[in-house]
Amino acid sequence: MLGIMLFGRGRVSERVHTLATFLVAAGTTASAFWILALNSWMHTPAGFEMINGQAHVTSWLQVIFNPSFPYRMVHMLIASGLTVAFLLAGLSAYRSLRGDQSKATQAVLRTGLVLAALLIPAQILVGDLHGLNTLQHQPAKLAAMEGIWETQKGAPAVLFALPDQASQSNKLEVSIPKLASLYLTHDWNGEVKGIKEFGDKHPPVAPVFGAFRVMVGVGLLMLVVSWWSVWQVRQGGLKPWMGHVLVAMTFSGWVAVLAGWYTTEIGRQPWLVHGVLTTAQAASAQPAANIALTLVMYLTLYLALLLAYVRVVFYLARKAADTEREMTHA
């Protein structure tokens, strides 16, 4: 949509746009492959041996295709697809609400909605497989994600709680008996290790627990909204109120991805490389104030770029909608 807006509607321009899209997709996928291969190795290291305190590779295939990499790669690619799907649906809904009822806008809207409706069930399935892998290789992270303090069979699914690190318990817990064991071990009475099992070698519970629920909550909202929207479109057209919901969810995929990475990386603590190197052992010798200043500067720049991106995207969508509407009524 943006490519046609910039290059026009000619056949040559569309071919250039298609080629550029393919090249960008191929390049970003290759980049994701190597980033996730490295990051996954830090979570589930394989294909190496320690000699005099240094890790030496024994098999590059095992390093790259380590135990968690296939699940995390597929999980991330589907998440990227969902991010794009809701971006397309949200911007198209925004244009529709401004009076742009052109065939192109409606086609992009349907594409985004159908893509989201198909991808979210696949993401739930892959997420389940990824959870089983995490239970096997990083049980402390999984215990923190689920807010389970005591090792138990028939573990409950904690829907809401305020994890208290000091008392090693959950405050205001709302849970469903045995459900966590069912989806984590596929057995109603399956055993799930609790956080206390790992002594001090576990991540901070509250941020991991909270971020995981943001990711899952946004994912379930995506499921409901995409399926309901597709149903409305098939029944004759998207209702205005659902259009506003889609606009509000334009960047929901980004929120879910960010929450997922937050869960993953904080959930790895206290390890930098799981079972091999702790974060404390690799801590910088720079003063904490210098590191804090750098972090604040980075976050400020990131926030400024994010706000600029959101503003520009909606500006382009608004300009395109107004132009299309004027052409229609001319």
GROMACS .gro file of N, CA and C in nm, residues 4 29 33 44 81 91 94 146-147 170 173 211 219 224-225 242 258 263 289 294 310:
model
   63
    4ILE      N    1   0.280   0.161  -0.341
    4ILE     CA    2   0.199   0.215  -0.450
    4ILE      C    3   0.176   0.364  -0.428
   29THR      N    4   1.426  -1.174   0.730
   29THR     CA    5   1.415  -1.312   0.776
   29THR      C    6   1.554  -1.371   0.802
   33PHE      N    7   1.701  -1.496   1.157
   33PHE     CA    8   1.757  -1.631   1.173
   33PHE      C    9   1.883  -1.626   1.259
   44THR      N   10   1.965  -2.193   2.559
   44THR     CA   11   1.983  -2.339   2.561
   44THR      C   12   2.114  -2.373   2.490
   81GLY      N   13   0.438  -1.173   1.151
   81GLY     CA   14   0.324  -1.174   1.060
   81GLY      C   15   0.200  -1.114   1.124
   91LEU      N   16  -0.467   0.038   0.990
   91LEU     CA   17  -0.455   0.154   0.901
   91LEU      C   18  -0.567   0.155   0.798
   94TYR      N   19  -0.875   0.271   0.966
   94TYR     CA   20  -0.864   0.416   0.985
   94TYR      C   21  -0.903   0.490   0.858
  146GLU      N   22   0.458  -1.872   3.528
  146GLU     CA   23   0.331  -1.923   3.576
  146GLU      C   24   0.300  -1.881   3.719
  147GLY      N   25   0.398  -1.824   3.789
  147GLY     CA   26   0.376  -1.785   3.928
  147GLY      C   27   0.356  -1.903   4.021
  170ASN      N   28   0.196  -1.575   4.634
  170ASN     CA   29   0.115  -1.486   4.552
  170ASN      C   30   0.007  -1.421   4.636
  173GLU      N   31  -0.441  -1.407   4.460
  173GLU     CA   32  -0.432  -1.504   4.350
  173GLU      C   33  -0.570  -1.548   4.302
  211ALA      N   34   0.471  -0.964   3.246
  211ALA     CA   35   0.495  -0.950   3.103
  211ALA      C   36   0.435  -1.067   3.025
  219GLY      N   37  -0.256  -1.155   2.282
  219GLY     CA   38  -0.276  -1.261   2.183
  219GLY      C   39  -0.421  -1.308   2.180
  224VAL      N   40  -0.989  -1.293   1.929
  224VAL     CA   41  -1.130  -1.254   1.932
  224VAL      C   42  -1.159  -1.147   1.828
  225VAL      N   43  -1.075  -1.044   1.822
  225VAL     CA   44  -1.100  -0.932   1.732
  225VAL      C   45  -1.089  -0.974   1.586
  242MET      N   46  -1.624  -0.164   1.543
  242MET     CA   47  -1.513  -0.258   1.527
  242MET      C   48  -1.398  -0.191   1.453
  258LEU      N   49   0.703  -0.709   2.222
  258LEU     CA   50   0.787  -0.648   2.326
  258LEU      C   51   0.769  -0.720   2.459
  263THR      N   52   0.965  -1.101   2.866
  263THR     CA   53   0.951  -1.228   2.939
  263THR      C   54   1.073  -1.316   2.917
  289ALA      N   55   2.634   0.469   3.720
  289ALA     CA   56   2.575   0.595   3.674
  289ALA      C   57   2.594   0.613   3.523
  294THR      N   58   2.350   0.604   2.979
  294THR     CA   59   2.343   0.550   2.844
  294THR      C   60   2.206   0.487   2.816
  310VAL      N   61   0.483   0.642   1.447
  310VAL     CA   62   0.338   0.632   1.459
  310VAL      C   63   0.271   0.752   1.393
   0.00000   0.00000   0.00000
